[in-house]
Tab-separated table of C-alpha atoms in Angstrom:
chain	number	residue	atom	x	y	z
O	179	UNK	CA	0.000	0.000	0.000
O	180	UNK	CA	2.723	2.376	0.886
O	181	UNK	CA	4.528	1.556	-2.327
O	182	UNK	CA	1.375	2.246	-4.399
O	183	UNK	CA	0.902	5.564	-2.669
O	184	UNK	CA	4.527	6.468	-3.346
O	185	UNK	CA	4.172	5.665	-7.048
O	186	UNK	CA	1.027	7.722	-7.338
O	187	UNK	CA	2.750	10.668	-5.719
O	188	UNK	CA	5.678	10.315	-8.081
O	189	UNK	CA	3.378	10.285	-11.130
O	190	UNK	CA	1.618	13.434	-10.008
O	191	UNK	CA	4.927	15.168	-9.551
O	192	UNK	CA	5.993	14.200	-13.069
O	193	UNK	CA	2.796	15.469	-14.595
O	194	UNK	CA	3.213	18.776	-12.844
O	195	UNK	CA	6.671	19.183	-14.341
O	196	UNK	CA	5.369	18.616	-17.853
O	197	UNK	CA	2.695	21.216	-17.366
O	198	UNK	CA	5.294	23.696	-16.230
O	199	UNK	CA	7.393	22.993	-19.290
O	200	UNK	CA	4.380	23.441	-21.565
O	201	UNK	CA	3.474	26.683	-19.877
O	202	UNK	CA	7.031	27.918	-20.190
O	203	UNK	CA	7.175	27.051	-23.881
O	204	UNK	CA	3.797	28.635	-24.547
O	205	UNK	CA	4.811	31.703	-22.648
O	206	UNK	CA	7.988	31.878	-24.653
O	207	UNK	CA	6.076	31.592	-27.912
O	208	UNK	CA	3.670	34.323	-26.865
O	209	UNK	CA	6.565	36.502	-25.849
O	210	UNK	CA	8.299	35.928	-29.163
O	211	UNK	CA	5.089	36.669	-31.034
O	212	UNK	CA	4.532	39.777	-28.958
O	213	UNK	CA	8.057	40.915	-29.652
O	214	UNK	CA	7.616	40.204	-33.331
O	215	UNK	CA	4.252	42.033	-33.320
O	216	UNK	CA	5.746	44.996	-31.525
O	217	UNK	CA	8.804	44.908	-33.705
O	218	UNK	CA	6.674	45.062	-36.845
O	219	UNK	CA	4.571	47.791	-35.240
O	220	UNK	CA	7.739	49.747	-34.537
O	221	UNK	CA	8.773	49.168	-38.139
O	222	UNK	CA	5.570	50.735	-39.359
O	223	UNK	CA	6.314	53.722	-37.252
O	224	UNK	CA	8.632	54.819	-40.056
O	225	UNK	CA	7.274	52.770	-42.944
O	226	UNK	CA	3.940	52.599	-44.710
O	227	UNK	CA	1.582	49.654	-44.176
O	228	UNK	CA	1.291	46.817	-46.632
O	229	UNK	CA	-0.416	47.629	-49.961
O	230	UNK	CA	-0.417	51.377	-49.277
O	231	UNK	CA	-0.542	53.669	-52.305
O	232	UNK	CA	0.022	57.431	-52.475
O	233	UNK	CA	-0.955	59.262	-55.660
O	234	UNK	CA	-0.999	55.874	-57.410
O	235	UNK	CA	2.492	54.872	-56.265
O	236	UNK	CA	3.021	51.631	-54.300
O	237	UNK	CA	4.739	52.793	-51.130
O	238	UNK	CA	4.183	49.628	-49.080
O	239	UNK	CA	7.071	49.215	-46.628
O	240	UNK	CA	8.686	52.442	-47.805
O	241	UNK	CA	9.753	55.419	-45.785
O	242	UNK	CA	8.502	58.954	-46.286
O	243	UNK	CA	11.711	59.886	-48.085
O	244	UNK	CA	11.320	56.908	-50.433
O	245	UNK	CA	7.716	57.940	-51.133
O	246	UNK	CA	8.864	61.469	-51.835
O	247	UNK	CA	11.391	60.166	-54.326
O	248	UNK	CA	8.546	58.562	-56.252
O	249	UNK	CA	6.616	61.840	-56.105
O	250	UNK	CA	9.706	63.715	-57.281
O	251	UNK	CA	9.841	61.413	-60.264
O	252	UNK	CA	6.203	62.284	-60.962
O	253	UNK	CA	7.076	65.994	-61.030
O	254	UNK	CA	10.127	65.583	-63.254
O	255	UNK	CA	8.137	63.660	-65.871
O	256	UNK	CA	4.844	65.481	-65.349
O	257	UNK	CA	2.607	66.392	-68.286
O	258	UNK	CA	-0.865	67.895	-68.190
O	259	UNK	CA	-3.184	67.143	-71.095
O	260	UNK	CA	-5.728	69.862	-71.823
O	261	UNK	CA	-8.991	68.700	-73.394
O	262	UNK	CA	-10.834	71.425	-75.255
O	263	UNK	CA	-14.097	71.623	-77.140
O	264	UNK	CA	-14.797	68.869	-79.650
O	265	UNK	CA	-12.078	66.755	-78.029
O	266	UNK	CA	-9.168	68.962	-79.123
O	267	UNK	CA	-6.104	68.118	-77.053
O	268	UNK	CA	-2.740	69.680	-76.273
O	269	UNK	CA	-0.099	68.985	-73.662
O	270	UNK	CA	1.775	71.161	-71.199
O	271	UNK	CA	4.949	69.558	-69.808
O	272	UNK	CA	6.342	70.466	-66.416
O	273	UNK	CA	9.669	71.138	-68.120
O	274	UNK	CA	7.953	73.859	-70.207
O	275	UNK	CA	7.609	75.974	-67.088
O	276	UNK	CA	10.652	74.751	-65.120
O	277	UNK	CA	8.523	72.789	-62.674
O	278	UNK	CA	10.332	71.528	-59.551
O	279	UNK	CA	9.401	69.335	-56.587
O	280	UNK	CA	9.566	71.226	-53.291
O	281	UNK	CA	7.985	69.006	-50.625
O	282	UNK	CA	4.965	66.926	-49.767
O	283	UNK	CA	3.727	67.418	-46.215
O	284	UNK	CA	0.934	64.997	-46.961
O	285	UNK	CA	3.292	62.029	-47.231
O	286	UNK	CA	4.418	62.514	-43.612
O	287	UNK	CA	0.848	63.107	-42.406
O	288	UNK	CA	-0.305	59.859	-44.012
O	289	UNK	CA	2.410	57.946	-42.143
O	290	UNK	CA	1.474	59.587	-38.848
O	291	UNK	CA	-2.168	58.636	-39.379
O	292	UNK	CA	-1.225	54.922	-39.272
O	293	UNK	CA	-2.183	53.171	-36.038
O	294	UNK	CA	0.849	50.918	-35.832
O	295	UNK	CA	-0.808	48.550	-33.385
O	296	UNK	CA	-3.426	47.759	-36.007
O	297	UNK	CA	-0.899	46.845	-38.686
O	298	UNK	CA	-2.350	43.339	-39.270
O	299	UNK	CA	-5.482	44.940	-40.674
O	300	UNK	CA	-3.402	46.319	-43.565
O	301	UNK	CA	-3.040	42.729	-44.788
O	302	UNK	CA	-6.725	42.731	-45.696
O	303	UNK	CA	-7.165	46.184	-47.198
O	304	UNK	CA	-5.353	48.379	-49.692
O	305	UNK	CA	-5.325	51.999	-48.436
O	306	UNK	CA	-4.957	54.564	-51.233
O	307	UNK	CA	-4.251	58.220	-50.623
O	308	UNK	CA	-4.181	61.335	-52.736
O	309	UNK	CA	-2.178	64.272	-51.562
O	310	UNK	CA	-1.036	67.554	-52.991
O	311	UNK	CA	2.589	67.957	-53.802
O	312	UNK	CA	4.148	71.327	-53.222
O	313	UNK	CA	5.848	72.386	-56.396
O	314	UNK	CA	7.332	75.518	-57.882
O	315	UNK	CA	7.540	76.758	-61.430
O	316	UNK	CA	8.486	79.847	-63.393
O	317	UNK	CA	5.402	82.072	-63.517
O	318	UNK	CA	6.677	84.085	-66.472
O	319	UNK	CA	7.142	80.883	-68.467
O	320	UNK	CA	3.709	79.760	-67.304
O	321	UNK	CA	2.136	82.964	-68.620
O	322	UNK	CA	3.976	82.616	-71.925
O	323	UNK	CA	2.852	78.999	-72.217
O	324	UNK	CA	-0.777	79.936	-71.620
O	325	UNK	CA	-0.542	82.698	-74.220
O	326	UNK	CA	0.788	80.215	-76.779
O	327	UNK	CA	-1.848	77.537	-76.236
O	328	UNK	CA	-4.004	76.706	-79.223
O	329	UNK	CA	-7.227	77.254	-77.265
O	330	UNK	CA	-6.053	80.796	-76.528
O	331	UNK	CA	-4.573	81.739	-79.901
O	332	UNK	CA	-7.529	80.336	-81.878
O	333	UNK	CA	-10.376	82.658	-82.877
O	334	UNK	CA	-12.246	83.565	-79.719
O	335	UNK	CA	-15.982	83.409	-80.284
O	336	UNK	CA	-17.855	85.034	-77.426
O	337	UNK	CA	-20.936	83.298	-76.004
O	338	UNK	CA	-24.362	84.799	-76.603
O	339	UNK	CA	-26.891	84.810	-73.787
O	340	UNK	CA	-30.430	83.639	-74.280
O	341	UNK	CA	-32.636	86.640	-75.045
O	342	UNK	CA	-36.208	87.602	-75.957
O	343	UNK	CA	-36.683	87.435	-79.752
O	344	UNK	CA	-39.714	88.765	-81.606
O	345	UNK	CA	-41.011	86.095	-83.969
O	346	UNK	CA	-43.482	88.332	-85.763
O	347	UNK	CA	-46.276	87.676	-83.297
O	348	UNK	CA	-44.733	87.667	-79.844
O	349	UNK	CA	-41.463	87.589	-77.944
O	350	UNK	CA	-40.060	84.100	-77.359
O	351	UNK	CA	-36.888	82.880	-75.667
O	352	UNK	CA	-34.003	82.528	-78.101
O	353	UNK	CA	-31.611	79.913	-76.636
O	354	UNK	CA	-28.068	80.795	-75.634
O	355	UNK	CA	-25.043	80.079	-77.801
O	356	UNK	CA	-21.735	78.871	-76.429
O	357	UNK	CA	-18.568	80.227	-77.931
O	358	UNK	CA	-14.898	79.315	-77.872
O	359	UNK	CA	-13.595	82.275	-75.890
O	360	UNK	CA	-11.275	81.148	-73.071
O	361	UNK	CA	-11.120	82.995	-69.765
O	362	UNK	CA	-7.355	83.005	-69.314
O	363	UNK	CA	-7.488	83.923	-65.628
O	364	UNK	CA	-9.673	80.896	-64.881
O	365	UNK	CA	-7.546	78.717	-67.179
O	366	UNK	CA	-4.439	79.694	-65.228
O	367	UNK	CA	-6.171	78.992	-61.914
O	368	UNK	CA	-7.405	75.552	-62.987
O	369	UNK	CA	-4.042	74.591	-64.460
O	370	UNK	CA	-2.319	75.612	-61.230
O	371	UNK	CA	-4.742	73.414	-59.280
O	372	UNK	CA	-3.987	70.519	-61.632
O	373	UNK	CA	-0.249	71.067	-61.166
O	374	UNK	CA	-0.637	70.977	-57.377
O	375	UNK	CA	-2.311	67.568	-57.432
O	376	UNK	CA	-0.351	66.374	-60.482
O	377	UNK	CA	-3.554	65.612	-62.342
O	378	UNK	CA	-2.914	64.256	-65.793
O	379	UNK	CA	-5.987	65.650	-67.579
O	380	UNK	CA	-7.898	68.915	-67.413
O	381	UNK	CA	-11.222	69.156	-69.243
O	382	UNK	CA	-11.490	72.861	-69.967
O	383	UNK	CA	-15.249	72.842	-70.454
O	384	UNK	CA	-15.947	70.957	-67.219
O	385	UNK	CA	-13.523	73.217	-65.365
O	386	UNK	CA	-15.418	76.316	-66.561
O	387	UNK	CA	-12.494	77.755	-68.500
O	388	UNK	CA	-14.693	78.852	-71.398
O	389	UNK	CA	-16.696	82.057	-71.140
O	390	UNK	CA	-20.298	81.190	-70.354
O	391	UNK	CA	-23.418	83.103	-71.386
O	392	UNK	CA	-24.826	85.190	-68.569
O	393	UNK	CA	-28.326	83.874	-69.199
O	394	UNK	CA	-29.569	80.558	-70.554
O	395	UNK	CA	-32.931	79.508	-71.925
O	396	UNK	CA	-33.775	78.252	-68.440
O	397	UNK	CA	-32.991	81.535	-66.707
O	398	UNK	CA	-36.209	82.942	-65.200
O	399	UNK	CA	-35.044	86.475	-65.976
O	400	UNK	CA	-35.292	85.806	-69.713
O	401	UNK	CA	-38.852	84.508	-69.528
O	402	UNK	CA	-39.813	87.415	-67.289
O	403	UNK	CA	-38.401	89.836	-69.875
O	404	UNK	CA	-40.469	88.083	-72.583
O	405	UNK	CA	-43.590	88.469	-70.456
O	406	UNK	CA	-42.989	92.197	-69.948
O	407	UNK	CA	-42.302	92.768	-73.648
O	408	UNK	CA	-45.420	90.874	-74.686
O	409	UNK	CA	-47.454	92.941	-72.238
O	410	UNK	CA	-46.015	96.151	-73.723
O	411	UNK	CA	-46.909	94.872	-77.208
O	412	UNK	CA	-50.596	94.782	-76.249
O	413	UNK	CA	-50.532	98.576	-76.590
O	414	UNK	CA	-52.342	100.077	-79.570
O	415	UNK	CA	-52.384	103.790	-80.396
O	416	UNK	CA	-54.314	105.032	-83.440
O	417	UNK	CA	-53.759	108.518	-84.898
O	418	UNK	CA	-56.578	109.515	-87.343
O	419	UNK	CA	-54.486	111.525	-89.810
O	420	UNK	CA	-55.187	111.550	-93.577
O	421	UNK	CA	-55.160	107.802	-92.991
O	422	UNK	CA	-54.870	105.888	-89.756
O	423	UNK	CA	-51.380	105.777	-88.312
O	424	UNK	CA	-51.122	102.866	-85.892
O	425	UNK	CA	-48.595	102.073	-83.203
O	426	UNK	CA	-48.982	98.400	-82.355
O	427	UNK	CA	-46.811	95.376	-81.653
O	428	UNK	CA	-45.226	95.546	-85.117
O	429	UNK	CA	-43.827	98.967	-84.193
O	430	UNK	CA	-43.368	98.586	-80.443
O	431	UNK	CA	-41.418	95.331	-80.794
O	432	UNK	CA	-38.672	97.276	-82.561
O	433	UNK	CA	-38.390	99.663	-79.633
O	434	UNK	CA	-37.794	96.982	-77.009
O	435	UNK	CA	-34.566	95.412	-75.830
O	436	UNK	CA	-32.958	94.244	-72.594
O	437	UNK	CA	-29.973	95.574	-70.675
O	438	UNK	CA	-27.137	93.540	-69.168
O	439	UNK	CA	-29.387	92.691	-66.199
O	440	UNK	CA	-32.180	91.421	-68.489
O	441	UNK	CA	-34.354	94.410	-67.625
O	442	UNK	CA	-36.628	95.572	-70.440
O	443	UNK	CA	-35.610	98.870	-72.032
O	444	UNK	CA	-37.757	101.061	-74.282
O	445	UNK	CA	-35.363	102.772	-76.684
O	446	UNK	CA	-35.769	106.526	-76.338
O	447	UNK	CA	-33.840	106.988	-79.567
O	448	UNK	CA	-36.145	104.629	-81.469
O	449	UNK	CA	-39.337	106.244	-80.154
O	450	UNK	CA	-38.086	109.752	-80.913
O	451	UNK	CA	-36.961	108.561	-84.338
O	452	UNK	CA	-40.470	107.258	-85.040
O	453	UNK	CA	-41.948	110.571	-83.861
O	454	UNK	CA	-39.557	112.523	-86.058
O	455	UNK	CA	-40.639	110.507	-89.078
O	456	UNK	CA	-44.269	110.952	-88.029
O	457	UNK	CA	-43.729	114.705	-87.808
O	458	UNK	CA	-41.848	114.835	-91.111
O	459	UNK	CA	-44.807	113.125	-92.742
O	460	UNK	CA	-47.612	115.176	-91.233
O	461	UNK	CA	-46.059	118.502	-90.166
O	462	UNK	CA	-46.862	121.166	-92.746
O	463	UNK	CA	-45.522	124.416	-91.324
O	464	UNK	CA	-43.079	125.905	-93.827
O	465	UNK	CA	-43.634	123.195	-96.445
O	466	UNK	CA	-44.254	123.853	-100.133
O	467	UNK	CA	-47.906	123.483	-101.033
O	468	UNK	CA	-49.380	123.162	-104.502
O	469	UNK	CA	-52.939	124.369	-104.951
O	470	UNK	CA	-55.458	125.973	-107.319
O	471	UNK	CA	-56.316	129.639	-106.814
O	472	UNK	CA	-59.900	130.945	-106.969
O	473	UNK	CA	-59.198	131.922	-110.589
O	474	UNK	CA	-58.158	128.384	-111.492
O	475	UNK	CA	-54.454	129.130	-111.648
O	476	UNK	CA	-52.041	126.423	-110.460
O	477	UNK	CA	-49.738	127.898	-107.835
O	478	UNK	CA	-47.228	126.903	-105.189
O	479	UNK	CA	-46.473	128.568	-101.898
O	480	UNK	CA	-43.598	128.015	-99.490
O	481	UNK	CA	-42.786	129.186	-95.996
O	482	UNK	CA	-44.998	130.817	-93.441
O	483	UNK	CA	-46.187	129.925	-89.978
O	484	UNK	CA	-49.454	128.140	-90.681
O	485	UNK	CA	-49.848	124.385	-90.585
O	486	UNK	CA	-49.541	121.296	-88.478
O	487	UNK	CA	-46.649	120.967	-86.049
O	488	UNK	CA	-46.695	117.922	-83.802
O	489	UNK	CA	-45.321	118.463	-80.311
O	490	UNK	CA	-43.000	115.479	-80.415
O	491	UNK	CA	-41.695	116.022	-76.891
O	492	UNK	CA	-45.173	115.917	-75.354
O	493	UNK	CA	-46.257	113.033	-77.562
O	494	UNK	CA	-43.191	111.037	-76.503
O	495	UNK	CA	-44.391	111.076	-72.884
O	496	UNK	CA	-47.865	109.972	-73.963
O	497	UNK	CA	-46.485	107.043	-75.970
O	498	UNK	CA	-44.128	105.860	-73.207
O	499	UNK	CA	-46.937	105.958	-70.628
O	500	UNK	CA	-49.264	104.082	-72.986
O	501	UNK	CA	-46.698	101.349	-73.683
O	502	UNK	CA	-45.787	100.830	-70.038
O	503	UNK	CA	-49.462	100.510	-69.131
O	504	UNK	CA	-50.554	98.524	-72.225
O	505	UNK	CA	-53.145	101.143	-73.163
O	506	UNK	CA	-55.428	101.112	-76.223
O	507	UNK	CA	-55.965	104.689	-77.459
O	508	UNK	CA	-57.298	106.650	-80.401
O	509	UNK	CA	-56.104	110.243	-80.272
O	510	UNK	CA	-55.008	113.316	-82.111
O	511	UNK	CA	-51.334	113.898	-81.433
O	512	UNK	CA	-50.223	116.772	-79.273
O	513	UNK	CA	-49.545	119.905	-81.349
O	514	UNK	CA	-47.691	123.096	-80.579
O	515	UNK	CA	-49.999	126.016	-79.775
O	516	UNK	CA	-49.768	127.450	-83.281
O	517	UNK	CA	-49.325	124.056	-84.894
O	518	UNK	CA	-52.885	123.434	-86.037
O	519	UNK	CA	-54.456	123.503	-89.468
O	520	UNK	CA	-57.947	122.984	-90.827
O	521	UNK	CA	-57.430	119.537	-92.335
O	522	UNK	CA	-54.694	116.915	-92.644
O	523	UNK	CA	-54.893	116.737	-96.419
O	524	UNK	CA	-53.306	119.196	-98.821
O	525	UNK	CA	-53.862	122.059	-98.995
O	526	UNK	CA	-54.250	121.928	-95.237
O	527	UNK	CA	-56.018	125.274	-94.933
O	528	UNK	CA	-59.235	123.626	-96.005
O	529	UNK	CA	-62.039	125.433	-97.820
O	530	UNK	CA	-62.129	128.695	-95.834
O	531	UNK	CA	-59.122	130.985	-96.250
O	532	UNK	CA	-57.806	134.305	-97.597
O	533	UNK	CA	-55.852	134.135	-100.854
O	534	UNK	CA	-53.470	136.974	-101.716
O	535	UNK	CA	-51.952	136.843	-105.203
O	536	UNK	CA	-48.879	139.093	-105.195
O	537	UNK	CA	-48.566	138.863	-108.960
O	538	UNK	CA	-52.195	139.877	-109.562
O	539	UNK	CA	-52.290	142.328	-106.635
O	540	UNK	CA	-55.655	140.858	-105.767
O	541	UNK	CA	-57.141	139.010	-102.805
O	542	UNK	CA	-60.078	136.705	-102.197
O	543	UNK	CA	-61.778	135.606	-99.032
O	544	UNK	CA	-63.082	132.095	-99.683
O	545	UNK	CA	-65.679	130.609	-97.349
O	546	UNK	CA	-66.553	126.912	-97.664
O	547	UNK	CA	-65.111	126.903	-101.162
O	548	UNK	CA	-67.029	129.969	-102.434
O	549	UNK	CA	-65.730	133.513	-102.828
O	550	UNK	CA	-67.271	135.682	-100.097
O	551	UNK	CA	-65.184	138.807	-100.761
O	552	UNK	CA	-62.538	139.932	-103.220
O	553	UNK	CA	-60.689	143.141	-103.974
O	554	UNK	CA	-57.605	144.616	-105.560
O	555	UNK	CA	-54.867	145.401	-103.064
O	556	UNK	CA	-51.493	147.083	-102.807
O	557	UNK	CA	-48.768	144.968	-101.236
O	558	UNK	CA	-45.202	145.733	-100.230
O	559	UNK	CA	-42.780	147.433	-102.531
O	560	UNK	CA	-40.446	144.691	-103.888
O	561	UNK	CA	-37.345	145.765	-101.982
O	562	UNK	CA	-35.707	143.645	-99.276
O	563	UNK	CA	-36.927	145.802	-96.412
O	564	UNK	CA	-40.516	146.317	-97.724
O	565	UNK	CA	-41.508	143.213	-99.670
O	566	UNK	CA	-44.573	141.257	-98.556
O	567	UNK	CA	-43.400	137.774	-97.562
O	568	UNK	CA	-44.973	134.836	-99.338
O	569	UNK	CA	-46.096	131.851	-97.290
O	570	UNK	CA	-49.036	130.396	-95.460
O	571	UNK	CA	-50.080	132.245	-92.326
O	572	UNK	CA	-53.191	132.948	-90.260
O	573	UNK	CA	-54.899	135.913	-88.642
O	574	UNK	CA	-53.187	136.263	-85.268
O	575	UNK	CA	-54.546	139.617	-84.088
O	576	UNK	CA	-57.567	141.818	-84.837
O	577	UNK	CA	-57.910	145.413	-83.601
O	578	UNK	CA	-59.875	148.576	-84.406
O	579	UNK	CA	-58.280	152.012	-84.681
O	580	UNK	CA	-54.672	150.958	-84.519
O	581	UNK	CA	-51.648	153.210	-85.101
O	582	UNK	CA	-49.116	151.356	-87.220
O	583	UNK	CA	-45.516	152.284	-86.484
O	584	UNK	CA	-42.395	151.683	-88.493
O	585	UNK	CA	-38.987	150.803	-87.133
O	586	UNK	CA	-37.224	153.444	-85.044
O	587	UNK	CA	-35.000	155.824	-86.992
O	588	UNK	CA	-31.643	155.928	-85.124
O	589	UNK	CA	-31.095	159.549	-86.214
O	590	UNK	CA	-34.353	160.855	-84.720
O	591	UNK	CA	-35.164	158.148	-82.184
O	592	UNK	CA	-38.709	158.079	-83.589
O	593	UNK	CA	-40.584	155.544	-85.732
O	594	UNK	CA	-39.998	155.920	-89.457
O	595	UNK	CA	-43.762	156.287	-89.841
O	596	UNK	CA	-46.889	156.358	-87.698
O	597	UNK	CA	-50.061	155.580	-89.613
O	598	UNK	CA	-53.517	155.284	-88.052
O	599	UNK	CA	-55.854	152.632	-89.519
O	600	UNK	CA	-59.391	151.651	-88.656
O	601	UNK	CA	-59.224	147.926	-89.307
O	602	UNK	CA	-56.147	145.944	-88.414
O	603	UNK	CA	-55.827	142.176	-89.060
O	604	UNK	CA	-52.319	140.974	-88.236
O	605	UNK	CA	-50.744	138.122	-90.219
O	606	UNK	CA	-47.175	138.041	-88.834
O	607	UNK	CA	-45.734	139.218	-85.561
O	608	UNK	CA	-43.094	141.063	-87.542
O	609	UNK	CA	-45.773	143.612	-88.513
O	610	UNK	CA	-47.449	142.323	-91.678
O	611	UNK	CA	-51.251	142.423	-91.858
O	612	UNK	CA	-54.397	143.551	-93.655
O	613	UNK	CA	-55.657	147.078	-93.109
O	614	UNK	CA	-57.529	149.906	-94.747
O	615	UNK	CA	-55.361	152.392	-96.659
O	616	UNK	CA	-57.378	155.540	-97.446
O	617	UNK	CA	-54.241	157.316	-98.656
O	618	UNK	CA	-53.840	155.055	-101.665
O	619	UNK	CA	-54.943	156.668	-104.965
O	620	UNK	CA	-56.031	153.260	-106.295
O	621	UNK	CA	-55.530	149.539	-105.804
O	622	UNK	CA	-54.221	146.712	-107.963
O	623	UNK	CA	-52.129	146.968	-111.085
O	624	UNK	CA	-48.474	147.782	-110.537
O	625	UNK	CA	-48.835	150.380	-107.809
O	626	UNK	CA	-46.785	148.248	-105.448
O	627	UNK	CA	-43.830	148.678	-107.804
O	628	UNK	CA	-43.871	152.436	-107.155
O	629	UNK	CA	-43.600	154.594	-104.088
O	630	UNK	CA	-47.183	153.656	-103.343
O	631	UNK	CA	-46.018	150.170	-102.427
O	632	UNK	CA	-46.567	149.384	-98.751
O	633	UNK	CA	-44.005	148.505	-96.117
O	634	UNK	CA	-45.126	144.890	-96.409
O	635	UNK	CA	-48.780	145.053	-95.363
O	636	UNK	CA	-51.711	144.242	-97.605
O	637	UNK	CA	-53.409	147.615	-98.211
O	638	UNK	CA	-57.154	147.393	-98.835
O	639	UNK	CA	-59.925	149.807	-99.771
O	640	UNK	CA	-61.662	151.098	-96.656
O	641	UNK	CA	-65.012	149.419	-97.301
O	642	UNK	CA	-63.409	146.090	-98.166
O	643	UNK	CA	-61.255	146.182	-95.039
O	644	UNK	CA	-64.369	146.875	-92.956
O	645	UNK	CA	-66.234	143.970	-94.555
O	646	UNK	CA	-63.321	141.580	-94.137
O	647	UNK	CA	-62.892	142.587	-90.499
O	648	UNK	CA	-66.494	141.623	-89.787
O	649	UNK	CA	-66.250	138.346	-91.691
O	650	UNK	CA	-62.978	136.745	-90.624
O	651	UNK	CA	-62.046	135.117	-87.336
O	652	UNK	CA	-58.848	134.712	-85.441
O	653	UNK	CA	-56.911	131.811	-86.947
O	654	UNK	CA	-58.343	132.197	-90.459
O	655	UNK	CA	-55.689	130.856	-92.879
O	656	UNK	CA	-53.941	133.390	-95.121
O	657	UNK	CA	-52.162	132.253	-98.290
O	658	UNK	CA	-49.752	134.787	-99.837
O	659	UNK	CA	-48.175	133.724	-103.119
O	660	UNK	CA	-47.119	134.736	-106.598
């Protein structure tokens, strides 16, 4: 029994020794593994993890300086391909602008970001990094290179913004057009950004290097401008002249445009130009008129103060207000105070007027086309200072018992003549008019060619002057002609 107990005790002691050996070996293995693990971790303190790539370069197990060498090689052989419109391509080499590698802070930061204790995880993933490389280059050479690029030296077609276009009925949006003009400041900026990240390709259109239209067909400002213009084109102004003169969308559309902010502009120049043409067509003051005298003679008369004269300045304001408020109007145009006539047709004095024939030395007062009064007269002596002016005028003043005075004589300081008359009917403010002339020995014939010729007035027999004074009104047209 004692021997069996001894043997059992001996066996237990042996088993305990084996366990200790196993534990020691296992502990040693763990220690070795831990040392290896830590050793590798310490290695990755200065080296990149497995399968690491920076800017496309395999830097696994390399130091920062080794990674930088690869990046330096990138810079020395760097080329940037520019892709223009329609796929046109050209290349800019780093050597063209003396490009040099300076440093890459990102390479060191990437290494520092590694958690070295987690290095086994790098066996199962492939970390890839992009980082900017600090470079330098000759800016003067860079500018020269940009200036020599084909996209810059080629014909530069500027873009055209979308805009309101009149299609004959209404304003519609005309789509934008893209050109080929390059914005060199943006091109330089985008190329510099590509250099910094060593990008191999730069699409100029995607990068916004081409000048873009300020407004496109989708810009709300363009549609809003169309809406305003179409509202303005609803305006209709009718002038009942010899025939109707109409301002409608066919006219107004030519007055409208937009400014650089797509605000609708009514062209002042265009509106005033239309009014000038309107006035040239229908203004009659001072024009040459052809007519038939009461005796059936064909005559012409030029000059004078009678006729139509549209007040273009006042009418401009009316038109602008009408267009802005889309008004529909029928109206006589604004005229100057003296710018009215009897009718719009020619002759514009209508059927009631006074006709003075300087050649015949005779006058007629015609009422509604029929002769109401006629008489021989004596008109101005045909000398520059006394001649009766031809032209179309009107009665502008009527007065009884007027003293007519000539111009002041500098030698005496008194009027050259003072003549009392009973019936005065002024034609011009310079002193020409109808009046009785009881001092005349006769009327008609060639008396005006002699000293009996007046100082420009139309001398009438007393009774005829009295009759005319009672018959005419202020504003009655007066036609004086040869």
